[in-house]
Each structure stands twice: as structure tokens, then as C-alpha cells.
mmCIF file of C-alpha atoms in Angstrom:
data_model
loop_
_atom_site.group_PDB
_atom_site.id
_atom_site.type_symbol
_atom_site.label_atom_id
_atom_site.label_comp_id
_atom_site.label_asym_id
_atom_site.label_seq_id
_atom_site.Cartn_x
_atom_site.Cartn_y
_atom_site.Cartn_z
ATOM 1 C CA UNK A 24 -49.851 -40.669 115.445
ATOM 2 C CA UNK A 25 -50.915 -41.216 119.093
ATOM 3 C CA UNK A 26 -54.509 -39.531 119.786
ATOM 4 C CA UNK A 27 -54.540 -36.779 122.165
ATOM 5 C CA UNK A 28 -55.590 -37.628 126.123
ATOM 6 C CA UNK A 29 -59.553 -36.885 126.973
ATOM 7 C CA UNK A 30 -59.895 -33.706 129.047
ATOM 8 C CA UNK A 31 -62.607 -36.042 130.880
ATOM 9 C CA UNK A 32 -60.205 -37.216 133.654
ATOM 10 C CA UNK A 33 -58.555 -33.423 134.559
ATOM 11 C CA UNK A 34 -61.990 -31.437 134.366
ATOM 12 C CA UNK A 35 -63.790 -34.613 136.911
ATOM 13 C CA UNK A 36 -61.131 -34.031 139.106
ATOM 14 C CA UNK A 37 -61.350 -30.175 138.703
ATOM 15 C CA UNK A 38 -65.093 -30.269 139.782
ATOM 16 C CA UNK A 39 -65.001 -33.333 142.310
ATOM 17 C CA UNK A 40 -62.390 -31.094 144.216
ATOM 18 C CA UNK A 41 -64.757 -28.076 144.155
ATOM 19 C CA UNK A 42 -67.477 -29.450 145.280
ATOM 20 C CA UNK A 43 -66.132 -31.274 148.279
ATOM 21 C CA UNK A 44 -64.505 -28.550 148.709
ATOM 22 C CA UNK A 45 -66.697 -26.014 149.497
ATOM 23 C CA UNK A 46 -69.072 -28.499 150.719
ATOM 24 C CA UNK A 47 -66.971 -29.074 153.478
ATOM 25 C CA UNK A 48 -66.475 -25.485 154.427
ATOM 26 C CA UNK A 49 -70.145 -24.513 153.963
ATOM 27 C CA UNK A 50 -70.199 -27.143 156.700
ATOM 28 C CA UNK A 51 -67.491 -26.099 158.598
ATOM 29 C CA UNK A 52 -69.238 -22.861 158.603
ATOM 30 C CA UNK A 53 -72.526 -23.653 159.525
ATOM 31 C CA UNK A 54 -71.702 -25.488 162.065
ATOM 32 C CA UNK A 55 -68.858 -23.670 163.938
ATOM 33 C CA UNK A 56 -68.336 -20.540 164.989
ATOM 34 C CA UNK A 57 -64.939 -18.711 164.091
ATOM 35 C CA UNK A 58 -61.829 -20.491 166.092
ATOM 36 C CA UNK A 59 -64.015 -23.360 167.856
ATOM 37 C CA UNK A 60 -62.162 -26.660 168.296
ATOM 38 C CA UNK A 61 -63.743 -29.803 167.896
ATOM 39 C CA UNK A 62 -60.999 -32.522 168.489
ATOM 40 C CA UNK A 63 -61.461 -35.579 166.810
ATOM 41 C CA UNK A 64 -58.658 -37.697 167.551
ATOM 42 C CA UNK A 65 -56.848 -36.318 170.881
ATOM 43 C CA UNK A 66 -53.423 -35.078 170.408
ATOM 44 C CA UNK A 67 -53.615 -35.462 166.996
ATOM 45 C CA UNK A 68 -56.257 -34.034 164.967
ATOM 46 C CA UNK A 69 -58.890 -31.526 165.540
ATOM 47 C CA UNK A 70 -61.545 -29.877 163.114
ATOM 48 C CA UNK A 71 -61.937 -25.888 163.794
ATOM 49 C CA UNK A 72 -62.907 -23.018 161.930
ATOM 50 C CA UNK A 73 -60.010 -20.560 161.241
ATOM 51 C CA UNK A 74 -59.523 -18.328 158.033
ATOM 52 C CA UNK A 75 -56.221 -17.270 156.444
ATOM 53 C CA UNK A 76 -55.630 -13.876 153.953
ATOM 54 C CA UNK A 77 -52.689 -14.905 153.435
ATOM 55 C CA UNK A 78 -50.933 -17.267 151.547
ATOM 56 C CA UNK A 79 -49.578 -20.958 152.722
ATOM 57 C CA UNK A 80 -48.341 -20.502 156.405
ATOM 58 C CA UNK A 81 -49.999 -17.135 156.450
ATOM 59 C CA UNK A 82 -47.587 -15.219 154.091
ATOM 60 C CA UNK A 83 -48.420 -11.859 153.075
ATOM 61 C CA UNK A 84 -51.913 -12.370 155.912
ATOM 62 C CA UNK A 85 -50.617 -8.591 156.673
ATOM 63 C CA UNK A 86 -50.737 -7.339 153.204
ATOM 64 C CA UNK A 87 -53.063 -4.182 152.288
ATOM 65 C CA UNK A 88 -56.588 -6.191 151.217
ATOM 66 C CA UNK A 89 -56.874 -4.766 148.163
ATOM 67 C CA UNK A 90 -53.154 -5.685 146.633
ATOM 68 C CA UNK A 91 -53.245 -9.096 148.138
ATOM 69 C CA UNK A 92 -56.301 -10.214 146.551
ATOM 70 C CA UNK A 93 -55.155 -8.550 143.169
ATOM 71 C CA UNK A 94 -52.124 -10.951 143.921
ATOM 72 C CA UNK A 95 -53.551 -13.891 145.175
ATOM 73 C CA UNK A 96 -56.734 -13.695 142.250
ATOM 74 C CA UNK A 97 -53.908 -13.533 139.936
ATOM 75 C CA UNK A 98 -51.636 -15.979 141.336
ATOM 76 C CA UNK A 99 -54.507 -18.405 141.291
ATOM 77 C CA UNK A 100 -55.327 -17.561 136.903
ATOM 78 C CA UNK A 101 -51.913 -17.821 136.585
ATOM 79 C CA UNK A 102 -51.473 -21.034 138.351
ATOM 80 C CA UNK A 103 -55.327 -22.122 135.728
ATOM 81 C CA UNK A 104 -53.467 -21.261 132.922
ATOM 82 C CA UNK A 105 -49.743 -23.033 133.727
ATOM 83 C CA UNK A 106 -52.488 -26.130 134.470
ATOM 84 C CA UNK A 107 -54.051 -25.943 130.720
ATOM 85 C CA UNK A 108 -50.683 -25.597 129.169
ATOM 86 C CA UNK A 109 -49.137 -29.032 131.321
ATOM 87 C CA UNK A 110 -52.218 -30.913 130.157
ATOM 88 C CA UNK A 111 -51.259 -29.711 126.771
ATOM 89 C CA UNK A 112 -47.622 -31.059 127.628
ATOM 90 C CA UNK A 113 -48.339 -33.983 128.839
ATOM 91 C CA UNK A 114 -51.698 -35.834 128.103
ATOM 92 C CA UNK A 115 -50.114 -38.459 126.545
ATOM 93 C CA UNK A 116 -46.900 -39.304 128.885
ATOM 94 C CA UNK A 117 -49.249 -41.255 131.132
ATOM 95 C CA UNK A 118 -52.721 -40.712 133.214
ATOM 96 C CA UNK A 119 -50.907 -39.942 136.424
ATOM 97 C CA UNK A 120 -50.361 -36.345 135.022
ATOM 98 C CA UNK A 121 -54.320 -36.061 133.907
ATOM 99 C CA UNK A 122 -54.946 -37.117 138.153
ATOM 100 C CA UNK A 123 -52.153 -34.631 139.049
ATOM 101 C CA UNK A 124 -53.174 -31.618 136.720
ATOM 102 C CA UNK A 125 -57.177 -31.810 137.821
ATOM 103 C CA UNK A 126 -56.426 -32.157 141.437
ATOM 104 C CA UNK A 127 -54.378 -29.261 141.442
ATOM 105 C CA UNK A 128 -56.309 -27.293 139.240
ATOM 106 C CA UNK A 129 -59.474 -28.460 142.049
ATOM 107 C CA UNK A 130 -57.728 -27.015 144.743
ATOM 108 C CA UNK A 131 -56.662 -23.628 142.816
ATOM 109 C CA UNK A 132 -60.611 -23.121 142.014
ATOM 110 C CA UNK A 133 -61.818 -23.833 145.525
ATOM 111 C CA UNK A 134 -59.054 -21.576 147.270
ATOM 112 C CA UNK A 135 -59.938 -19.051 144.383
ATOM 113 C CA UNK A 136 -63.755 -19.243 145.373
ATOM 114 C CA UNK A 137 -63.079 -18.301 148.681
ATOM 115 C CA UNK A 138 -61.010 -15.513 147.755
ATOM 116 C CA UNK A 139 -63.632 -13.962 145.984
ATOM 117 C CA UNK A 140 -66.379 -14.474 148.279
ATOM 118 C CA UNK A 141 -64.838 -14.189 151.536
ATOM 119 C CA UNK A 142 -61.698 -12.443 150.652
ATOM 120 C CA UNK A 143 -59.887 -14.850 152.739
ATOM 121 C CA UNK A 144 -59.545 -19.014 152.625
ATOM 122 C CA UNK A 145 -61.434 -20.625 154.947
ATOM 123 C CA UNK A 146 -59.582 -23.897 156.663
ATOM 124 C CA UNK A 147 -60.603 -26.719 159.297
ATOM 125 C CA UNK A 148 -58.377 -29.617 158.950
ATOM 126 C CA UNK A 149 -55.964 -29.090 162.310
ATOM 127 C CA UNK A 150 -53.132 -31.550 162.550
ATOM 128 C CA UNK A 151 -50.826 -31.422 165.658
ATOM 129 C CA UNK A 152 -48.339 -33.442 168.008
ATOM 130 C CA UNK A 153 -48.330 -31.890 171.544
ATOM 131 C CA UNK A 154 -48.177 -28.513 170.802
ATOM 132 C CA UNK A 155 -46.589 -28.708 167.689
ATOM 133 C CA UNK A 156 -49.486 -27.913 164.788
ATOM 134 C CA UNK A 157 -49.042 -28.151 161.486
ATOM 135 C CA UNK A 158 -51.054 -25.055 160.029
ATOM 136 C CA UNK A 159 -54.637 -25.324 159.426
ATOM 137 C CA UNK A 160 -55.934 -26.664 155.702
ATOM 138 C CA UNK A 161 -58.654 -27.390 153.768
ATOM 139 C CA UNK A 162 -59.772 -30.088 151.084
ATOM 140 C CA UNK A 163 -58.766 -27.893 148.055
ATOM 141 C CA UNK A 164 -54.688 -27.736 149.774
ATOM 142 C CA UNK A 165 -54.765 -31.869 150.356
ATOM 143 C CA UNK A 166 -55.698 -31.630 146.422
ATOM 144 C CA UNK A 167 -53.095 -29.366 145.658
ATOM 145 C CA UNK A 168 -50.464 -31.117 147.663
ATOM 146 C CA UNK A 169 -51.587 -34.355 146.445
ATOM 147 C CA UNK A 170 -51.155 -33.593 143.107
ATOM 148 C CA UNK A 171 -47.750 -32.462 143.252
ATOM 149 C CA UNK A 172 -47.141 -35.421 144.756
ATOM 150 C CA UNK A 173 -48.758 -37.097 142.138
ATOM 151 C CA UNK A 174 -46.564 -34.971 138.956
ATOM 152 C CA UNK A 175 -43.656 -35.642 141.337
ATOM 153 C CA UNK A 176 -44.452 -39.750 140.959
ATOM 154 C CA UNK A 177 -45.351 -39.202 137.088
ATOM 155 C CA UNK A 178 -41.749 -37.389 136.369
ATOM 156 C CA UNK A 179 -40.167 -40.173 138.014
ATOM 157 C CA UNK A 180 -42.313 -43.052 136.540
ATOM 158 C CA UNK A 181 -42.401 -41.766 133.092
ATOM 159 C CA UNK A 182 -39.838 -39.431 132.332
ATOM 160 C CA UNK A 183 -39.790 -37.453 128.784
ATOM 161 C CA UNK A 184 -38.800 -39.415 125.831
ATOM 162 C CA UNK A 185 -36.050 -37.876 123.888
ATOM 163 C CA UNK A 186 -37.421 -36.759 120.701
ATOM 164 C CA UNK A 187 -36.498 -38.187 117.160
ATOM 165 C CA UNK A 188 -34.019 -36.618 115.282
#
């Protein structure tokens, strides 16, 4: 019988995201005040200080404050939980999935922290062509995004073995 995968590699990844995480936005927040634009590579990238209550894109920003944080807090355990169950899953169909489960576990706990103490997600990371931007983000959506991208890569790599009958 094959041993079980370590936790070690999702629960680094978990707490590596954090950290830089909300290192960079204690940053970001020290050192800018709300919606001031620092460009760092002309018509491409800027850092600024923005916050979104709402979801990706600003979704449900409008929402009564109470009932979106109820959602979003929940959204986020949920989204903890689905996390412990996939490692569960698949631990042993390859390491790309341990990567992909703490990096998007990282960047549910570092949006999550935000909630909580700011009730709202605090972004910096301003991407645009012209005057076309891609919405505002933050370390913990890069980790997010990259570990989808990541699971997406795994599924494809190492897709499930049939089970014997």
C-alpha cells in the first residue's frame, strides 16, 4: 500500500502565501494613501492602493455589509474545507496537486484575513494596456489563480487511474 502524501508541502504553501501576503498589503498600506498610483512600468503596470467588498471584478461590492461578509466568510470556509477534502483525494496522484491545493488554500486565508479585519480585500497589483486595465489584485489572487492553473496542469499530467475491479 502506497503511504499517504506529507501535509508539509500544502500547509508551507498555505503560510508562505499568507505571509507575503499581507506583508505586501501592510506595505501597500503604509505607504500609500487610498487610490494613489505609483506606475512602475509605463503603460503597463502600476502599484496603487484600491479595496474591493466585493467579490472578483467587484461582484456583489453593492451588497448590504452585513450579508456579504456572512457570504464571502463563508464562501472562503467553504472553499478551506473543499481544499482539505482534495488533499485527501489526491495526495498521492502527484505533488503538483500538494503545490496547487496550498497555494490556493494561501490565497483563500489571506483574502479571508482581510475580510475580517477590514471588511473589504485590499489590492495593489494594477495591470493595464492603454486604457484597458485588468482589475486590481493582490498576492493571495496570483496564488489562487496560480493554483488552478497548477490542478488544471496536474488533471492533465496525471489523470485518475481507473480503479481495480
Amino acid at each position: 500500500m502506497k503511504k499517504p502524501g506529507s501535509p508539509i508541502i500544502p500547509l508551507a504553501w498555505l503560510l508562505a502565501v499568507v505571509v507575503l501576503d499581507q506583508a505586501t498589503k501592510a506595505w501597500v498600506m503604509d505607504r500609500f494613501a487610498m487610490f494613489e498610483l505609483l506606475p512602475v512600468i509605463p503603460g503597463l503596470f502600476n502599484l496603487t492602493y484600491l479595496t474591493n467588498t466585493g467579490a472578483a471584478f467587484g461582484m456583489l461590492a453593492g451588497a448590504q455589509t452585513i450579508w456579504r461578509q456572512v457570504f464571502f466568510v463563508g464562501v472562503a470556509a467553504l472553499a478551506l474545507g473543499v481544499m482539505a477534502f482534495s488533499y485527501r483525494q489526491f495526495r498521492n496522484q502527484g505533488k503538483i496537486f500538494a503545490h496547487a491545493i496550498g497555494l490556493i488554500a494561501g490565497g483563500a486565508v489571506g483574502n479571508l484575513i482581510d475580510r475580517l479585519r477590514f471588511g473589504a480585500v485590499v489590492d495593489f497589483l494594477d495591470f493595464y494596456v492603454g486604457s484597458h486595465h485588468w482589475p486590481a489584485f493582490n498576492v493571495a489572487d496570483s496564488a489562487i489563480c496560480v493554483g488552478v492553473g497548477l490542478f488544471i496542469l496536474g488533471s492533465l499530467l496525471y489523470p485518475p487511474q481507473e480503479s481495480e475491479k
